[in-house]
Each structure stands twice: as C-alpha cells, then as structure tokens.
mmCIF file of C-alpha atoms in Angstrom:
data_model
loop_
_atom_site.group_PDB
_atom_site.id
_atom_site.type_symbol
_atom_site.label_atom_id
_atom_site.label_comp_id
_atom_site.label_asym_id
_atom_site.label_seq_id
_atom_site.Cartn_x
_atom_site.Cartn_y
_atom_site.Cartn_z
ATOM 1 C CA TYR A 187 0.083 0.092 0.085
ATOM 2 C CA TYR A 188 2.672 2.472 1.029
ATOM 3 C CA ARG A 189 4.887 1.636 -1.925
ATOM 4 C CA SER A 190 1.930 2.575 -4.229
ATOM 5 C CA ARG A 191 1.890 6.033 -2.628
ATOM 6 C CA ILE A 192 5.367 6.956 -3.244
ATOM 7 C CA SER A 193 7.762 7.245 -6.097
ATOM 8 C CA PRO A 194 9.333 3.965 -7.270
ATOM 9 C CA THR A 195 12.897 5.433 -6.480
ATOM 10 C CA THR A 196 11.809 6.505 -2.800
ATOM 11 C CA LYS A 197 13.069 4.086 -0.053
ATOM 12 C CA ILE A 198 10.964 2.672 2.728
ATOM 13 C CA MET A 199 12.140 2.406 6.317
ATOM 14 C CA ALA A 200 9.935 0.405 8.778
ATOM 15 C CA MET A 201 10.037 0.650 12.411
ATOM 16 C CA VAL A 202 10.442 -2.757 14.256
ATOM 17 C CA LYS A 203 11.016 -1.556 17.817
ATOM 18 C CA ALA A 204 9.241 -3.016 20.913
ATOM 19 C CA PHE A 205 8.830 -6.623 19.577
ATOM 20 C CA SER A 206 7.430 -4.984 16.450
ATOM 21 C CA TYR A 207 4.571 -3.638 18.693
ATOM 22 C CA GLY A 208 3.906 -7.228 19.785
ATOM 23 C CA ALA A 209 3.954 -8.919 16.406
ATOM 24 C CA GLY A 210 7.342 -10.407 16.846
ATOM 25 C CA ASN A 211 10.420 -8.449 15.639
ATOM 26 C CA VAL A 212 12.350 -11.261 14.003
ATOM 27 C CA GLU A 213 9.236 -12.518 12.168
ATOM 28 C CA ILE A 214 8.150 -9.108 11.051
ATOM 29 C CA ALA A 215 11.719 -8.164 10.126
ATOM 30 C CA ASN A 216 11.938 -11.300 7.934
ATOM 31 C CA THR A 217 8.730 -10.520 6.145
ATOM 32 C CA LEU A 218 9.774 -6.935 5.502
ATOM 33 C CA GLN A 219 13.339 -8.128 4.290
ATOM 34 C CA PHE A 220 11.623 -10.752 1.959
ATOM 35 C CA HIS A 221 9.534 -7.813 0.415
ATOM 36 C CA ASN A 222 12.452 -5.656 -0.142
ATOM 37 C CA VAL A 223 12.064 -2.891 2.433
ATOM 38 C CA ASP A 224 15.095 -0.842 2.300
ATOM 39 C CA TYR A 225 15.869 0.084 5.898
ATOM 40 C CA LEU A 226 14.691 -1.178 9.406
ATOM 41 C CA THR A 227 14.691 0.962 12.618
ATOM 42 C CA VAL A 228 14.779 -0.255 16.121
ATOM 43 C CA ALA A 229 14.618 1.756 19.321
ATOM 44 C CA TYR A 230 17.588 0.064 21.194
ATOM 45 C CA THR A 231 20.859 -1.538 20.155
ATOM 46 C CA ASP A 232 19.843 -5.000 21.711
ATOM 47 C CA GLU A 233 16.862 -5.185 19.252
ATOM 48 C CA GLY A 234 19.108 -4.574 16.485
ATOM 49 C CA VAL A 235 21.580 -7.230 17.682
ATOM 50 C CA GLU A 236 18.861 -9.858 17.996
ATOM 51 C CA LEU A 237 17.714 -9.172 14.320
ATOM 52 C CA ARG A 238 21.419 -9.545 13.165
ATOM 53 C CA LYS A 239 21.693 -12.900 15.221
ATOM 54 C CA ASN A 240 18.537 -14.048 13.421
ATOM 55 C CA GLY A 241 19.636 -13.559 9.898
ATOM 56 C CA ILE A 242 18.519 -10.123 9.212
ATOM 57 C CA THR A 243 20.986 -8.264 6.834
ATOM 58 C CA LEU A 244 19.096 -5.143 5.824
ATOM 59 C CA PRO A 245 20.561 -1.805 7.144
ATOM 60 C CA ILE A 246 19.315 -1.169 10.676
ATOM 61 C CA MET A 247 19.240 2.233 12.330
ATOM 62 C CA VAL A 248 19.180 2.483 16.213
ATOM 63 C CA MET A 249 16.956 5.409 17.536
ATOM 64 C CA ASN A 250 18.420 5.499 21.040
ATOM 65 C CA PRO A 251 22.100 4.512 20.971
ATOM 66 C CA GLU A 252 23.655 4.586 24.373
ATOM 67 C CA GLU A 253 27.283 4.885 24.996
ATOM 68 C CA GLU A 254 27.756 1.516 26.655
ATOM 69 C CA SER A 255 26.285 0.024 23.437
ATOM 70 C CA PHE A 256 28.542 1.752 20.811
ATOM 71 C CA ASP A 257 30.838 -1.359 20.692
ATOM 72 C CA ASP A 258 27.896 -3.630 19.815
ATOM 73 C CA ILE A 259 26.480 -1.088 17.264
ATOM 74 C CA ILE A 260 29.710 -1.308 15.300
ATOM 75 C CA LYS A 261 30.253 -4.968 16.016
ATOM 76 C CA TYR A 262 26.925 -5.799 14.479
ATOM 77 C CA ASN A 263 26.999 -3.311 11.645
ATOM 78 C CA LEU A 264 24.141 -1.050 13.202
ATOM 79 C CA GLU A 265 23.744 2.561 12.354
ATOM 80 C CA PRO A 266 23.070 4.918 15.130
ATOM 81 C CA ASP A 267 20.646 8.053 15.136
ATOM 82 C CA ILE A 268 22.882 10.956 16.211
ATOM 83 C CA TYR A 269 20.715 13.679 17.783
ATOM 84 C CA SER A 270 23.141 15.498 20.101
ATOM 85 C CA PHE A 271 26.560 16.825 20.102
ATOM 86 C CA ARG A 272 27.425 14.710 23.062
ATOM 87 C CA ILE A 273 26.467 11.437 21.259
ATOM 88 C CA LEU A 274 28.216 12.732 18.174
ATOM 89 C CA ASP A 275 31.329 13.281 20.007
ATOM 90 C CA ASP A 276 31.191 9.978 22.011
ATOM 91 C CA PHE A 277 30.353 7.920 19.066
ATOM 92 C CA VAL A 278 33.104 9.473 16.749
ATOM 93 C CA GLN A 279 35.644 8.643 19.448
ATOM 94 C CA THR A 280 34.495 5.080 19.689
ATOM 95 C CA ALA A 281 34.284 4.625 15.942
ATOM 96 C CA SER A 282 37.927 6.113 15.583
ATOM 97 C CA LEU A 283 39.015 2.954 17.759
ATOM 98 C CA TYR A 284 37.608 0.683 14.952
ATOM 99 C CA CYS A 285 38.325 2.347 11.884
ATOM 100 C CA GLN A 286 41.496 1.378 9.879
ATOM 101 C CA ASN A 287 42.712 3.144 6.698
ATOM 102 C CA ASP A 288 39.692 4.935 5.079
ATOM 103 C CA GLU A 289 36.952 2.922 6.886
ATOM 104 C CA LYS A 290 33.855 4.758 8.110
ATOM 105 C CA ILE A 291 31.037 3.849 10.317
ATOM 106 C CA PRO A 292 27.629 4.927 9.163
ATOM 107 C CA ILE A 293 25.364 7.317 11.151
ATOM 108 C CA HIS A 294 22.143 9.248 10.730
ATOM 109 C CA ILE A 295 21.699 12.711 11.615
ATOM 110 C CA GLU A 296 18.336 13.691 13.255
ATOM 111 C CA LEU A 297 17.132 17.302 12.833
ATOM 112 C CA ASP A 298 14.454 18.888 15.144
ATOM 113 C CA THR A 299 12.071 20.735 12.739
ATOM 114 C CA GLY A 300 9.177 20.929 15.284
ATOM 115 C CA MET A 301 8.573 17.670 17.304
ATOM 116 C CA HIS A 302 10.896 19.099 20.089
ATOM 117 C CA ARG A 303 11.795 15.830 21.363
ATOM 118 C CA LEU A 304 15.347 15.088 20.012
ATOM 119 C CA GLY A 305 17.472 16.405 17.160
ATOM 120 C CA PHE A 306 19.572 19.234 16.028
ATOM 121 C CA MET A 307 18.003 22.664 15.792
ATOM 122 C CA ASN A 308 18.796 25.312 13.148
ATOM 123 C CA ASP A 309 21.254 27.171 15.371
ATOM 124 C CA ASP A 310 23.225 23.904 15.710
ATOM 125 C CA ILE A 311 23.866 23.536 12.084
ATOM 126 C CA PRO A 312 27.025 25.573 11.584
ATOM 127 C CA GLU A 313 28.742 23.733 14.397
ATOM 128 C CA LEU A 314 27.340 20.421 13.288
ATOM 129 C CA ILE A 315 28.933 21.064 9.763
ATOM 130 C CA ASP A 316 32.221 21.715 11.359
ATOM 131 C CA ARG A 317 32.209 18.625 13.610
ATOM 132 C CA LEU A 318 31.001 16.328 10.745
ATOM 133 C CA LYS A 319 33.756 17.607 8.508
ATOM 134 C CA ASN A 320 36.363 16.839 11.029
ATOM 135 C CA ALA A 321 35.114 13.401 12.043
ATOM 136 C CA LYS A 322 37.064 11.021 9.827
ATOM 137 C CA SER A 323 35.664 7.743 11.301
ATOM 138 C CA ILE A 324 32.062 8.221 10.380
ATOM 139 C CA GLU A 325 29.932 8.606 7.232
ATOM 140 C CA VAL A 326 26.489 10.330 7.174
ATOM 141 C CA LYS A 327 23.990 7.957 5.587
ATOM 142 C CA SER A 328 20.910 10.132 6.128
ATOM 143 C CA PHE A 329 19.479 13.336 7.592
ATOM 144 C CA PHE A 330 16.165 12.897 8.830
ATOM 145 C CA SER A 331 13.356 14.487 10.998
ATOM 146 C CA HIS A 332 9.858 13.535 12.413
ATOM 147 C CA LEU A 333 6.467 14.961 11.512
ATOM 148 C CA ALA A 334 4.848 15.921 14.830
ATOM 149 C CA CYS A 335 1.136 15.902 13.681
ATOM 150 C CA SER A 336 0.917 14.830 10.036
ATOM 151 C CA GLU A 337 -2.271 12.717 10.834
ATOM 152 C CA ASP A 338 -4.133 15.901 11.818
ATOM 153 C CA PRO A 339 -5.600 17.884 8.818
ATOM 154 C CA ALA A 340 -6.141 20.919 10.862
ATOM 155 C CA MET A 341 -2.148 21.072 11.355
ATOM 156 C CA ASP A 342 -1.249 20.776 7.575
ATOM 157 C CA HIS A 343 0.217 24.314 7.870
ATOM 158 C CA PHE A 344 2.617 23.176 10.681
ATOM 159 C CA THR A 345 3.472 19.855 8.852
ATOM 160 C CA SER A 346 4.234 21.848 5.720
ATOM 161 C CA ASN A 347 6.414 24.264 7.768
ATOM 162 C CA GLN A 348 8.368 21.154 9.139
ATOM 163 C CA ILE A 349 8.829 19.934 5.597
ATOM 164 C CA GLU A 350 10.129 23.196 4.496
ATOM 165 C CA LYS A 351 12.579 23.591 7.234
ATOM 166 C CA PHE A 352 13.767 20.137 6.665
ATOM 167 C CA ARG A 353 14.291 20.713 2.942
ATOM 168 C CA GLU A 354 16.270 23.939 3.661
ATOM 169 C CA TRP A 355 18.456 22.375 6.577
ATOM 170 C CA SER A 356 19.207 19.091 4.777
ATOM 171 C CA THR A 357 20.018 21.070 1.562
ATOM 172 C CA LEU A 358 22.453 23.191 3.415
ATOM 173 C CA LEU A 359 24.161 20.273 5.151
ATOM 174 C CA LYS A 360 24.419 18.345 2.004
ATOM 175 C CA ASP A 361 25.990 21.239 0.273
ATOM 176 C CA LYS A 362 28.306 22.226 3.108
ATOM 177 C CA LEU A 363 29.603 18.486 3.598
ATOM 178 C CA ASP A 364 29.725 18.030 -0.307
ATOM 179 C CA ARG A 365 27.598 14.919 0.161
ATOM 180 C CA LYS A 366 24.850 14.947 -2.533
ATOM 181 C CA ASP A 367 24.177 11.259 -2.024
ATOM 182 C CA VAL A 368 23.064 11.475 1.533
ATOM 183 C CA LEU A 369 19.378 10.242 2.131
ATOM 184 C CA CYS A 370 16.809 12.359 3.422
ATOM 185 C CA HIS A 371 13.677 11.235 5.061
ATOM 186 C CA ILE A 372 10.908 12.877 7.130
ATOM 187 C CA LEU A 373 7.597 11.212 6.007
ATOM 188 C CA ASN A 374 5.883 8.855 8.510
ATOM 189 C CA SER A 375 3.092 6.773 7.599
ATOM 190 C CA SER A 376 0.442 9.501 7.796
ATOM 191 C CA GLY A 377 2.733 11.877 6.094
ATOM 192 C CA ILE A 378 2.906 9.375 3.122
ATOM 193 C CA VAL A 379 -0.785 9.172 2.949
#
C-alpha cells in the first residue's frame, strides 16, 4: 500500500521496535526483508543485535544509541541515530578505535524541525557541519526528521512548515559537506498518506 503511494525510487524504512509492537520483531523483520524494504529501525541496540543474530541483513538504524552499546553497534553493523553533540562526540571517539585506513562507520543525523523531542536545531547547524567535516571515522547515511502531527489535517500548515525547514536544513548540510548522495527522510506513515 505505501509503495503505491510513493515514487518507485523512494526508499522505505520500517520501524520494528518493541517486539514489532507485539507482533514479533524477527518474524516481521524477515517478512519486510523478503518484501525488499530498504531499512529497518529499532529503538535500542539489543533489538538490532537480535535481528542480526537471526539473519537480518538489511541496514538497521538504532534510534536510542547509548554509549555503553556503541561497541555492539559497530560489531553488529548497526547505524546510530545521532541527535546531540554529546552523542556525536562520544560515537566518533568510539568509531575511531575501530576504523582502519579509510573505513567509516555509518550514522544518521536527526534534525528537530518541530517535534521538539530530539535532534539538532537550526542554530546547531554551523557547528554540526564543522564537527562532521572533522570526523574522519564516520559517514553520514541520512538526515531525517519526524513529523509531529501529520495525521491531523487541521495541522497541515505546521506539517508543511516542518517539511520546508527540513528541505532547507538538509540541503544546506549536503552542500556544505559536499555529500549529494545522503538520504533524506521525514515522512511517517500518515505523512505518506
């Protein structure tokens, strides 16, 4: 259904956190992998580790990376959501211990366009650009944000404003980092609809 609502070149990322909302994370992840979903997302590292141990090979983003789980994130080829300078600095430091030659560990950068939960704000972007340019052990795979109220038609103006901010900020980041290939994603299920 969702594939029919988006461009054929648009990727799909599916959330499989919290035991896939009670449906069984390994079972759901296997089904999604079989149907060629592009990315999976989990809340915590141990959920991603379990998927890897059960044969899931899709890229997996971890929404709540904790410093004590960074080694497992790298060991199991998981990709952390980086939403603060503290997590960025700590992860870069850990990643640098693992990287040899030109190796880079993939990360995802979360931008706060209006949910006001987690993510870098507009004022953070100049410093974020500098830190990302100097971090040799990581590679940004995506910039993303969350729509706060896309399911409410009365809030369409706010949702459109979030999307506009996201386009502006992610374009600036891609330009300044000279990374045109970085994925950008903001639409949740109701945003697609």
